[in-house]
Amino acid sequence: MTQELWDAVDGYYSGLLVGEDAALDAALEASDAAGLPQIAVSPNQGKLLNLIARTRGVRRILEVGTLGGYSTIWLARALPADGRLITLEYEPKHAEVARANLARAGLADRTEVRVGAALDTLPTLEGPFDLVFIDADKPNNPGYLRWALRLTRPGSVIIVDNVVRGGRVADPDNTDPAVLGTRELADLLAAEPTVDATMIQTVGAKGYDGFAYALVTG
Ligand code: SAH
Ligand code: DHB
Ligand code: MG
């Protein structure tokens, strides 16, 4: 199995089930033009986030890690007209690109990009959120999960991107801060009685990776 094959299958299915989308395509183009890293969720992953949010009928969404707002657009599109999404971003330049992309997508009225280190901005938020998508700096994932648990309620969903990153996460001797952050996240999910979770491995346009899906139960 190769990256080439994963790309082909991802492209085949996104061609059928996502297709061309002016606002999303423009968001990626503007992000590239501004020199942002090409690490947004893939089209099929973004669609999954959108479908989960719609399935849950979510009205309030929190995202940690905005980049150019590609995943933000997918999530915000799931909201009803009076729904609200707050997304947290450290880099002012990323936030500026994201705001323009959200405005172009017609989502400025229900989205807010807050600039700062998420561990500084999270304490200023008021919950509860129905869905939290964590996708920022991986070493801080344990802290982000703790805040997500505080800012949610039973029935809320917490999704964390990039929990596999090539598989290094299964090596207990790995000392990469991103791997340590992910392993501590997994330990917290396992130990916390108010949440039930799984970790799903994925392959696709973004290589071999995975996401955590957690349901707040209490
Ligand atoms: N969710 C986006 C991708 C996010 S990439 C998408 O799929 O489209 C990760 C983002 O987290 C980057 O923009 C990076 O600047 C931001 N980030 C890194 N450290 C952060 C921190 N401490 N607080 C908030 N955002 C941070
Ligand atoms: C990186 C970050 C991400 O959120 C992602 O989905 C892929 C890669 C990175 O920092 O390299
Ligand atoms: Mg990610």
CSV table of C-alpha atoms and ligand atoms in Angstrom, one decimal:
chain,number,residue,atom,x,y,z
A,1,MET,CA,0.0,0.0,0.0
A,2,THR,CA,1.4,3.4,-1.0
A,3,GLN,CA,0.6,7.1,-0.7
A,4,GLU,CA,-0.2,7.1,-4.4
A,5,LEU,CA,-3.0,4.5,-3.9
A,6,TRP,CA,-4.3,6.4,-0.8
A,7,ASP,CA,-4.4,9.6,-2.9
A,8,ALA,CA,-6.2,7.9,-5.8
A,9,VAL,CA,-8.9,6.4,-3.5
A,10,ASP,CA,-9.3,9.7,-1.6
A,11,GLY,CA,-9.6,11.6,-4.9
A,12,TYR,CA,-12.1,9.0,-6.3
A,13,TYR,CA,-14.4,9.3,-3.4
A,14,SER,CA,-14.0,13.1,-2.9
A,15,GLY,CA,-14.7,13.5,-6.6
A,16,LEU,CA,-18.0,11.6,-6.2
A,17,LEU,CA,-19.1,12.8,-2.7
A,18,VAL,CA,-17.6,16.2,-2.3
A,19,GLY,CA,-17.0,17.6,-5.8
A,20,GLU,CA,-16.1,21.1,-6.7
A,21,ASP,CA,-17.0,23.6,-4.0
A,22,ALA,CA,-16.3,27.3,-4.8
A,23,ALA,CA,-15.9,28.4,-1.2
A,24,LEU,CA,-13.8,25.5,-0.1
A,25,ASP,CA,-11.6,25.6,-3.2
A,26,ALA,CA,-11.1,29.4,-2.8
A,27,ALA,CA,-10.2,28.9,0.9
A,28,LEU,CA,-7.4,26.5,0.0
A,29,GLU,CA,-6.2,28.7,-2.9
A,30,ALA,CA,-6.1,31.8,-0.6
A,31,SER,CA,-4.3,29.8,2.1
A,32,ASP,CA,-1.7,28.6,-0.4
A,33,ALA,CA,-1.3,32.1,-1.8
A,34,ALA,CA,-0.7,33.4,1.8
A,35,GLY,CA,2.0,30.7,2.3
A,36,LEU,CA,0.1,28.7,5.0
A,37,PRO,CA,1.2,25.1,5.5
A,38,GLN,CA,-0.9,22.6,3.5
A,39,ILE,CA,-2.2,20.7,6.5
A,40,ALA,CA,-5.9,21.3,6.5
A,41,VAL,CA,-8.1,18.2,6.9
A,42,SER,CA,-8.8,16.5,3.5
A,43,PRO,CA,-12.1,17.0,1.7
A,44,ASN,CA,-13.4,13.6,2.8
A,45,GLN,CA,-12.4,14.3,6.4
A,46,GLY,CA,-14.0,17.7,6.3
A,47,LYS,CA,-17.2,16.2,5.0
A,48,LEU,CA,-17.1,13.7,7.8
A,49,LEU,CA,-16.9,16.5,10.4
A,50,ASN,CA,-19.8,18.2,8.7
A,51,LEU,CA,-21.9,15.1,8.7
A,52,ILE,CA,-21.1,14.3,12.3
A,53,ALA,CA,-22.1,17.9,13.3
A,54,ARG,CA,-25.4,17.6,11.3
A,55,THR,CA,-26.1,14.1,12.7
A,56,ARG,CA,-25.7,15.5,16.2
A,57,GLY,CA,-27.8,18.6,15.4
A,58,VAL,CA,-25.1,20.7,17.0
A,59,ARG,CA,-25.7,24.4,17.7
A,60,ARG,CA,-22.4,25.5,19.3
A,61,ILE,CA,-19.0,24.4,18.0
A,62,LEU,CA,-15.5,25.0,19.4
A,63,GLU,CA,-12.5,24.5,17.2
A,64,VAL,CA,-8.9,24.6,18.4
A,65,GLY,CA,-6.5,25.3,15.5
A,66,THR,CA,-8.0,27.3,12.6
A,67,LEU,CA,-5.2,27.6,10.0
A,68,GLY,CA,-7.0,29.1,6.9
A,69,GLY,CA,-10.5,28.0,8.1
A,70,TYR,CA,-11.0,25.0,5.8
A,71,SER,CA,-12.2,22.7,8.5
A,72,THR,CA,-14.0,25.7,10.0
A,73,ILE,CA,-16.1,26.1,6.9
A,74,TRP,CA,-17.1,22.4,6.9
A,75,LEU,CA,-18.1,22.6,10.5
A,76,ALA,CA,-19.8,26.0,10.4
A,77,ARG,CA,-21.9,24.9,7.4
A,78,ALA,CA,-23.5,22.3,9.7
A,79,LEU,CA,-24.9,25.0,12.0
A,80,PRO,CA,-28.5,26.3,11.9
A,81,ALA,CA,-28.9,30.0,11.2
A,82,ASP,CA,-28.7,30.9,14.9
A,83,GLY,CA,-25.8,28.5,15.6
A,84,ARG,CA,-22.3,29.7,16.5
A,85,LEU,CA,-18.7,28.5,16.1
A,86,ILE,CA,-15.7,29.8,17.9
A,87,THR,CA,-12.3,28.9,16.5
A,88,LEU,CA,-9.0,29.5,18.3
A,89,GLU,CA,-5.8,30.4,16.4
A,90,TYR,CA,-2.3,31.4,17.6
A,91,GLU,CA,-1.0,33.0,14.3
A,92,PRO,CA,-2.6,36.4,13.5
A,93,LYS,CA,-1.8,35.8,9.8
A,94,HIS,CA,-3.7,32.5,9.8
A,95,ALA,CA,-6.6,34.1,11.5
A,96,GLU,CA,-6.7,36.9,9.0
A,97,VAL,CA,-6.8,34.4,6.1
A,98,ALA,CA,-9.4,32.4,7.8
A,99,ARG,CA,-11.7,35.4,8.4
A,100,ALA,CA,-11.6,36.3,4.7
A,101,ASN,CA,-12.3,32.6,3.8
A,102,LEU,CA,-15.2,32.4,6.2
A,103,ALA,CA,-16.6,35.7,4.9
A,104,ARG,CA,-16.3,34.5,1.3
A,105,ALA,CA,-18.1,31.3,2.3
A,106,GLY,CA,-21.0,33.4,3.7
A,107,LEU,CA,-20.3,32.2,7.3
A,108,ALA,CA,-19.0,35.4,8.9
A,109,ASP,CA,-22.2,35.9,10.8
A,110,ARG,CA,-22.0,32.6,12.8
A,111,THR,CA,-18.2,32.3,13.2
A,112,GLU,CA,-15.6,34.0,15.3
A,113,VAL,CA,-11.8,33.6,15.1
A,114,ARG,CA,-10.1,34.4,18.4
A,115,VAL,CA,-6.3,35.0,18.2
A,116,GLY,CA,-4.0,33.8,20.9
A,117,ALA,CA,-2.5,30.7,22.4
A,118,ALA,CA,-5.5,28.4,22.9
A,119,LEU,CA,-4.5,27.7,26.5
A,120,ASP,CA,-4.9,31.4,27.2
A,121,THR,CA,-8.1,31.9,25.3
A,122,LEU,CA,-9.9,28.7,26.4
A,123,PRO,CA,-10.4,30.0,30.0
A,124,THR,CA,-12.3,33.0,28.6
A,125,LEU,CA,-14.9,30.9,26.8
A,126,GLU,CA,-18.3,30.0,28.1
A,127,GLY,CA,-19.8,26.6,27.3
A,128,PRO,CA,-21.4,24.3,26.8
A,129,PHE,CA,-20.3,23.4,23.3
A,130,ASP,CA,-22.0,20.5,21.5
A,131,LEU,CA,-18.9,19.7,19.4
A,132,VAL,CA,-15.2,20.4,20.0
A,133,PHE,CA,-12.6,19.8,17.2
A,134,ILE,CA,-9.1,19.8,18.5
A,135,ASP,CA,-6.5,20.3,15.7
A,136,ALA,CA,-3.7,22.7,16.9
A,137,ASP,CA,-0.2,22.0,18.4
A,138,LYS,CA,-0.1,18.4,19.4
A,139,PRO,CA,2.0,18.7,22.6
A,140,ASN,CA,-0.8,20.7,24.2
A,141,ASN,CA,-3.5,18.1,23.4
A,142,PRO,CA,-3.9,17.0,27.1
A,143,GLY,CA,-4.6,20.6,28.1
A,144,TYR,CA,-7.0,21.1,25.2
A,145,LEU,CA,-8.9,17.9,26.2
A,146,ARG,CA,-9.2,19.1,29.8
A,147,TRP,CA,-10.7,22.3,28.6
A,148,ALA,CA,-13.0,20.5,26.2
A,149,LEU,CA,-14.3,18.4,29.0
A,150,ARG,CA,-15.0,21.5,31.1
A,151,LEU,CA,-16.7,23.3,28.2
A,152,THR,CA,-19.0,20.5,27.1
A,153,ARG,CA,-22.0,18.6,28.5
A,154,PRO,CA,-23.3,15.0,28.3
A,155,GLY,CA,-24.0,14.2,24.7
A,156,SER,CA,-21.3,16.5,23.3
A,157,VAL,CA,-18.7,15.1,21.0
A,158,ILE,CA,-14.9,15.8,21.1
A,159,ILE,CA,-12.9,15.0,18.0
A,160,VAL,CA,-9.1,15.2,17.9
A,161,ASP,CA,-7.1,15.2,14.6
A,162,ASN,CA,-3.7,13.6,14.0
A,163,VAL,CA,-3.6,11.0,16.8
A,164,VAL,CA,-1.6,8.5,14.8
A,165,ARG,CA,0.9,10.5,12.7
A,166,GLY,CA,2.6,7.5,11.0
A,167,GLY,CA,2.2,5.2,13.9
A,168,ARG,CA,5.0,6.5,16.2
A,169,VAL,CA,2.3,6.8,18.9
A,170,ALA,CA,2.5,3.1,19.7
A,171,ASP,CA,6.2,3.3,20.6
A,172,PRO,CA,6.5,3.8,24.4
A,173,ASP,CA,10.1,5.0,24.1
A,174,ASN,CA,9.4,7.8,21.6
A,175,THR,CA,10.1,11.2,23.2
A,176,ASP,CA,8.8,13.5,20.5
A,177,PRO,CA,6.6,16.1,22.4
A,178,ALA,CA,3.8,15.6,19.8
A,179,VAL,CA,3.8,11.8,20.5
A,180,LEU,CA,4.0,12.3,24.2
A,181,GLY,CA,1.0,14.7,24.0
A,182,THR,CA,-1.0,12.2,22.1
A,183,ARG,CA,-0.2,9.4,24.5
A,184,GLU,CA,-1.2,11.5,27.4
A,185,LEU,CA,-4.4,12.4,25.6
A,186,ALA,CA,-5.1,8.7,25.2
A,187,ASP,CA,-4.4,8.1,28.9
A,188,LEU,CA,-6.8,10.9,29.9
A,189,LEU,CA,-9.5,9.5,27.6
A,190,ALA,CA,-9.0,6.1,29.1
A,191,ALA,CA,-9.0,7.3,32.7
A,192,GLU,CA,-11.8,10.0,32.6
A,193,PRO,CA,-15.1,8.5,33.7
A,194,THR,CA,-17.2,11.2,32.0
A,195,VAL,CA,-16.1,10.4,28.5
A,196,ASP,CA,-16.1,7.3,26.3
A,197,ALA,CA,-13.7,7.3,23.3
A,198,THR,CA,-12.1,5.4,20.4
A,199,MET,CA,-9.1,6.1,18.2
A,200,ILE,CA,-9.5,5.4,14.5
A,201,GLN,CA,-6.5,4.9,12.2
A,202,THR,CA,-6.9,6.4,8.7
A,203,VAL,CA,-5.0,6.5,5.4
A,204,GLY,CA,-5.6,9.0,2.6
A,205,ALA,CA,-4.3,12.2,1.1
A,206,LYS,CA,-2.8,13.1,4.4
A,207,GLY,CA,-0.9,9.9,4.8
A,208,TYR,CA,-1.2,7.4,7.6
A,209,ASP,CA,-2.9,9.2,10.6
A,210,GLY,CA,-6.1,9.0,12.6
A,211,PHE,CA,-8.5,10.7,14.8
A,212,ALA,CA,-10.0,10.4,18.3
A,213,TYR,CA,-13.8,10.4,18.7
A,214,ALA,CA,-15.1,10.9,22.2
A,215,LEU,CA,-18.6,11.1,23.5
A,216,VAL,CA,-19.1,13.0,26.8
A,217,THR,CA,-21.2,10.8,28.9
A,218,GLY,CA,-21.4,12.5,32.3
B,1,SAH,N1,-8.1,22.8,11.6
B,1,SAH,C1,-7.4,23.3,10.4
B,1,SAH,C2,-5.9,22.9,10.5
B,1,SAH,C3,-5.2,23.5,11.7
B,1,SAH,S1,-3.4,23.3,11.6
B,1,SAH,C4,-8.0,22.6,9.2
B,1,SAH,O1,-8.1,21.4,9.2
B,1,SAH,O2,-8.3,23.3,8.2
B,1,SAH,C5,-3.0,23.8,13.2
B,1,SAH,C6,-3.2,25.3,13.5
B,1,SAH,O3,-3.0,25.4,14.9
B,1,SAH,C7,-2.2,26.2,12.9
B,1,SAH,O4,-2.8,27.3,12.2
B,1,SAH,C8,-1.4,26.7,14.0
B,1,SAH,O5,-0.9,28.1,13.9
B,1,SAH,C9,-2.4,26.6,15.2
B,1,SAH,N2,-1.7,26.6,16.5
B,1,SAH,C10,-0.5,26.2,16.8
B,1,SAH,N3,-0.3,26.3,18.1
B,1,SAH,C11,-1.4,26.9,18.6
B,1,SAH,C12,-1.8,27.4,19.9
B,1,SAH,N4,-1.0,27.2,21.0
B,1,SAH,N5,-3.0,27.9,20.1
B,1,SAH,C13,-3.9,28.0,19.0
B,1,SAH,N6,-3.5,27.6,17.8
B,1,SAH,C14,-2.3,27.1,17.6
B,2,DHB,C1,0.4,18.9,11.0
B,2,DHB,C2,-0.7,19.4,11.7
B,2,DHB,C3,-2.0,18.9,11.5
B,2,DHB,O1,-3.0,19.4,12.1
B,2,DHB,C4,-2.2,18.0,10.5
B,2,DHB,O2,-3.5,17.6,10.3
B,2,DHB,C5,-1.1,17.5,9.7
B,2,DHB,C6,0.2,17.9,10.0
B,2,DHB,C7,1.8,19.4,11.2
B,2,DHB,O3,1.9,20.2,12.1
B,2,DHB,O4,2.7,18.9,10.6
B,3,MG,MG,-4.8,18.2,11.8
